[in-house]
Amino acid sequence: MHAITIPEPGGPDALVWAEVPDPEPREGELLIEVAASAVNRADLMQRQGDYPPPKGAPPYPGLECSGTVLDGGAGEQVCALLAGGGYAERVAVPAAQVLPVPAGVDLVDAAALPEVACTVWSNLVMAAHLTKGETLLVHGGSSGIGTFAIQLGRALGATVVTTASRGKHAALRELGAHETIDYRTEEFEKLVAPDVILDIMGGSYLARNVEALRSDGRLVIIGTQGGRTAELPISKLLAKRGTLIATALRFRPAAQKAEIVRQVREHVWPLIESGAIRPIVDRRIPMCDAAEAHRVVEAGNHLGKVLLVA
């Protein structure tokens, strides 16, 4: 088969479409013929040499895919949460991390769902316990994570506020954001007091997030696009009885991933099938042109997910 390889870390041109050995499923795994994968920030970090895959995972990028099962349920159309290997023609994945393609969703577009659905559900609901009537602040609302979090927050009955460049505000309001803040010109910490913050920025937003947080609020950090270190204003966090949560999905134990996937299928898939949530796809790019897809994501002008079609 062919896959996107990374002979040496570097820029987008470090990605090489090459012939590689076929995956050999282990006990409890399914072999999937990949229809599409999606570009996540973690893939960019892996390409740069900053985020190696977990032990035992395929060396190729790609944290999610959609496709057709080749054995153990052959012919079933599915999408799957991966530890790596989605940028390939085939991938082996634990059966507990495989989901049916939701009714009404195109097979290729389904590749936009597993990583964001599992990330957002596990953080907003399982970790932060977002409930109806609370206010949710989503940073990076135009990203794959952001567009999904806006929709899920709205579906759960929360008031959703998001930060994004002004040119994307109208699209994010259409997805369900009640308020949009231009992170380039406005100070979000002076405009909103959220119960829950979903943050992809990390270091550069830490103090500002604590400043914004409502009493008994929960700050969930899932990314470090704004830096990996910062000074934590502990006294302010204490005064607000705030909770700081930091999570990464890729390195969770298999049992935790299986439980997240189970809950996503039970609680999120019905919302997708009802139309309350939909995959937001900016564009489809041939998988062999993964370098171009990485350039698009790095430029930051997209809305939702950039897909790689096998």
XYZ file of C-alpha atoms in Angstrom:
310
model
C 0.000 0.000 0.000
C 0.949 3.681 -0.014
C 1.120 6.080 2.918
C 2.418 9.526 3.780
C 5.844 9.079 5.334
C 8.158 11.548 7.091
C 11.761 10.592 6.196
C 13.060 13.671 8.030
C 11.207 16.258 10.176
C 10.577 19.594 8.524
C 8.100 21.709 6.617
C 5.158 20.450 4.549
C 7.486 19.126 1.833
C 8.833 16.628 4.376
C 5.677 14.608 3.699
C 6.330 11.886 1.103
C 3.757 9.578 -0.519
C 5.583 6.250 -0.596
C 5.049 2.510 -0.803
C 5.059 0.887 2.646
C 4.205 -2.540 4.103
C 0.534 -3.386 4.588
C -0.641 -3.234 8.219
C -1.168 -6.545 9.979
C -4.145 -6.406 12.363
C -3.543 -7.726 15.849
C -6.120 -9.525 17.943
C -9.110 -7.259 18.486
C -8.285 -4.982 15.558
C -10.083 -4.335 12.293
C -8.439 -3.634 8.944
C -9.928 -0.610 7.209
C -9.522 0.448 3.590
C -9.235 4.205 4.046
C -11.551 6.514 2.109
C -10.330 9.683 3.810
C -8.408 11.069 6.745
C -8.300 14.588 8.203
C -5.565 17.032 9.108
C -5.167 17.819 12.807
C -2.679 20.142 14.493
C -1.030 17.076 16.013
C -0.132 15.945 12.488
C 1.705 19.201 11.872
C 3.606 18.759 15.128
C 4.503 15.175 14.226
C 5.791 16.325 10.838
C 8.000 18.858 12.605
C 9.421 16.187 14.912
C 7.687 17.548 18.038
C 4.972 14.933 18.584
C 6.039 11.332 17.938
C 3.318 8.661 17.855
C 2.725 6.415 20.868
C 4.663 3.161 21.116
C 3.170 0.559 18.802
C 1.231 3.055 16.681
C 1.866 3.383 12.936
C 4.591 5.911 12.114
C 2.413 7.725 9.598
C 0.335 10.791 10.591
C -3.430 10.720 10.834
C -5.554 10.530 13.991
C -8.843 9.629 12.320
C -10.201 8.095 9.149
C -13.278 6.824 7.384
C -13.457 3.797 5.135
C -14.611 0.240 4.603
C -13.881 -2.732 6.836
C -11.927 -5.402 4.959
C -12.213 -8.208 7.521
C -14.243 -9.030 10.607
C -17.343 -7.254 9.299
C -16.232 -6.816 5.726
C -18.039 -4.148 3.736
C -19.213 -2.065 6.675
C -18.670 1.656 6.248
C -17.065 3.125 9.360
C -14.987 5.913 10.803
C -12.366 5.452 13.478
C -10.281 7.151 16.144
C -6.586 6.368 15.577
C -3.303 6.723 17.443
C -1.736 7.286 14.006
C -1.676 5.897 10.496
C -4.681 7.609 8.927
C -2.637 9.070 6.049
C -2.536 5.689 4.331
C -4.522 3.413 2.048
C -5.158 0.940 4.885
C -4.992 1.054 8.659
C -5.494 -1.434 11.491
C -7.435 -0.070 14.460
C -8.848 -1.519 17.710
C -12.472 -2.487 17.133
C -13.501 -0.491 20.221
C -12.350 2.708 18.492
C -14.468 2.146 15.378
C -17.816 3.875 14.826
C -20.466 3.396 12.140
C -20.786 6.245 9.673
C -23.739 8.283 10.989
C -26.890 8.110 8.903
C -27.037 10.977 6.447
C -23.272 11.621 6.460
C -21.126 11.035 3.367
C -18.400 8.405 3.818
C -15.584 10.858 3.051
C -17.023 13.603 5.268
C -17.258 11.102 8.139
C -13.458 11.325 8.407
C -14.005 14.783 9.926
C -15.809 13.377 12.957
C -13.951 10.878 15.205
C -11.129 13.011 16.589
C -13.196 16.147 17.169
C -16.225 14.287 18.527
C -14.121 12.283 20.993
C -12.005 15.284 21.995
C -14.917 17.640 22.527
C -17.232 15.171 24.269
C -14.532 13.834 26.600
C -13.488 17.331 27.622
C -16.721 19.307 27.757
C -18.945 16.582 29.190
C -16.830 13.851 30.778
C -14.203 16.191 32.286
C -15.789 19.657 32.642
C -19.408 18.525 33.117
C -20.870 21.294 30.975
C -24.596 21.555 31.687
C -27.637 23.300 30.270
C -27.760 27.002 31.058
C -24.002 27.434 31.543
C -21.766 29.631 29.405
C -19.081 27.984 27.275
C -16.134 29.891 25.793
C -14.523 28.142 22.811
C -11.171 29.473 21.658
C -10.337 28.983 17.980
C -13.946 28.627 16.941
C -13.179 28.196 13.234
C -11.026 25.089 13.733
C -12.286 21.532 13.479
C -12.448 21.317 17.267
C -14.026 24.748 17.500
C -16.774 24.218 14.946
C -17.743 20.942 16.623
C -17.607 22.388 20.151
C -19.872 25.275 19.168
C -22.474 22.861 17.823
C -22.269 20.451 20.758
C -22.409 23.255 23.305
C -25.522 24.662 21.647
C -27.097 21.175 21.494
C -26.455 20.725 25.235
C -28.252 23.972 26.013
C -25.216 26.106 26.832
C -24.699 29.722 25.811
C -21.723 29.519 23.447
C -19.174 32.305 23.015
C -16.203 31.897 20.697
C -13.037 33.711 19.676
C -12.081 33.928 16.006
C -10.988 36.437 13.392
C -13.813 38.798 12.451
C -14.195 37.455 8.925
C -15.390 34.110 10.314
C -17.927 35.451 12.800
C -21.000 35.142 10.576
C -20.274 31.482 9.787
C -19.752 30.672 13.474
C -23.008 32.332 14.455
C -24.751 30.174 11.868
C -23.275 27.119 13.598
C -24.764 28.182 16.919
C -22.395 30.663 18.574
C -24.423 33.204 20.547
C -21.542 35.681 20.684
C -18.313 36.018 18.698
C -15.184 37.870 19.837
C -12.388 39.065 17.556
C -9.256 37.824 19.296
C -7.137 40.298 17.316
C -8.856 43.460 18.522
C -10.941 42.547 21.592
C -10.058 41.351 25.086
C -12.244 38.325 25.707
C -11.502 38.328 29.458
C -13.359 41.670 29.728
C -16.337 40.555 27.641
C -17.388 37.145 28.960
C -17.437 35.227 32.264
C -17.719 31.576 31.212
C -18.424 28.539 33.349
C -16.292 26.391 31.017
C -13.433 27.376 28.709
C -12.158 25.046 25.991
C -8.669 26.313 25.186
C -6.313 25.349 22.348
C -3.806 28.134 23.023
C -2.143 27.139 26.292
C 0.587 29.410 27.610
C -0.315 32.764 26.086
C -3.955 32.553 27.257
C -3.492 31.008 30.721
C -3.651 34.156 32.854
C -6.364 35.688 30.662
C -8.469 32.532 30.885
C -8.233 32.517 34.687
C -9.189 36.209 34.688
C -12.266 35.477 32.582
C -13.394 32.341 34.429
C -16.559 32.555 36.522
C -16.531 31.312 40.116
C -16.537 27.488 40.229
C -15.559 27.538 36.547
C -13.553 24.900 34.684
C -10.663 25.697 32.348
C -9.863 22.837 29.968
C -6.563 23.109 28.079
C -6.216 20.812 25.065
C -3.543 22.571 22.994
C -0.413 24.691 23.112
C -0.650 26.808 19.963
C 0.150 29.852 22.086
C 3.038 28.335 23.996
C 3.852 25.476 26.344
C 4.729 27.401 29.507
C 3.183 30.257 31.475
C 2.870 31.643 34.978
C -0.301 30.473 36.718
C -2.097 33.097 38.885
C -2.833 30.585 41.632
C -4.351 33.056 44.097
C -6.950 34.152 41.537
C -7.747 30.535 40.673
C -8.159 29.780 44.379
C -10.420 32.773 44.912
C -12.665 31.599 42.101
C -12.596 27.956 43.231
C -11.569 27.249 39.664
C -10.649 23.884 38.211
C -7.770 23.519 35.757
C -7.944 20.462 33.483
C -5.341 19.514 30.883
C -5.845 16.534 28.590
C -4.503 14.879 25.452
C -6.493 12.189 23.674
C -3.777 10.454 21.663
C -1.875 8.957 24.606
C -4.862 7.838 26.675
C -4.991 4.114 27.554
C -7.020 1.920 25.214
C -9.730 1.373 27.815
C -10.284 5.112 28.195
C -10.472 5.601 24.438
C -12.971 2.756 24.180
C -15.207 4.346 26.831
C -15.034 7.742 25.116
C -15.958 6.170 21.780
C -18.822 4.281 23.430
C -20.235 7.474 24.911
C -19.806 9.365 21.644
C -21.771 6.698 19.811
C -24.513 6.750 22.446
C -24.847 10.488 22.958
C -23.282 12.353 20.018
C -24.157 10.188 17.023
C -27.927 10.769 17.526
C -27.280 14.525 17.459
C -25.445 14.148 14.144
C -28.135 11.921 12.667
C -30.828 14.410 13.712
C -28.957 17.282 12.052
C -28.231 19.128 15.310
C -24.503 18.666 14.592
C -22.874 18.257 11.200
C -19.293 17.767 10.033
C -17.809 21.046 8.828
C -15.478 20.409 5.895
C -13.474 23.252 4.413
C -12.098 21.282 1.472
C -10.994 17.872 0.209
C -7.429 17.348 -1.023
C -5.924 14.136 -2.478
C -3.957 12.308 0.196
C -0.860 12.211 -1.966
C -0.915 16.055 -1.785
C -0.856 16.083 2.025
C 1.814 18.797 1.922
C -0.716 21.206 0.393
C -3.267 20.289 3.066
C -0.726 21.082 5.787
C -0.043 24.459 4.184
C -3.758 25.237 4.250
C -4.064 24.392 7.940
C -0.903 26.290 8.857
C -2.204 29.392 7.044
C -5.259 29.321 9.307
C -7.767 30.602 6.769
C -9.888 27.459 6.683
C -13.192 26.781 8.453
C -13.641 23.320 9.947
C -11.686 20.293 8.781
C -9.371 19.796 5.787
C -9.790 16.242 4.491
C -7.329 13.986 2.704
C -9.023 11.705 0.212
C -7.298 8.397 -0.505
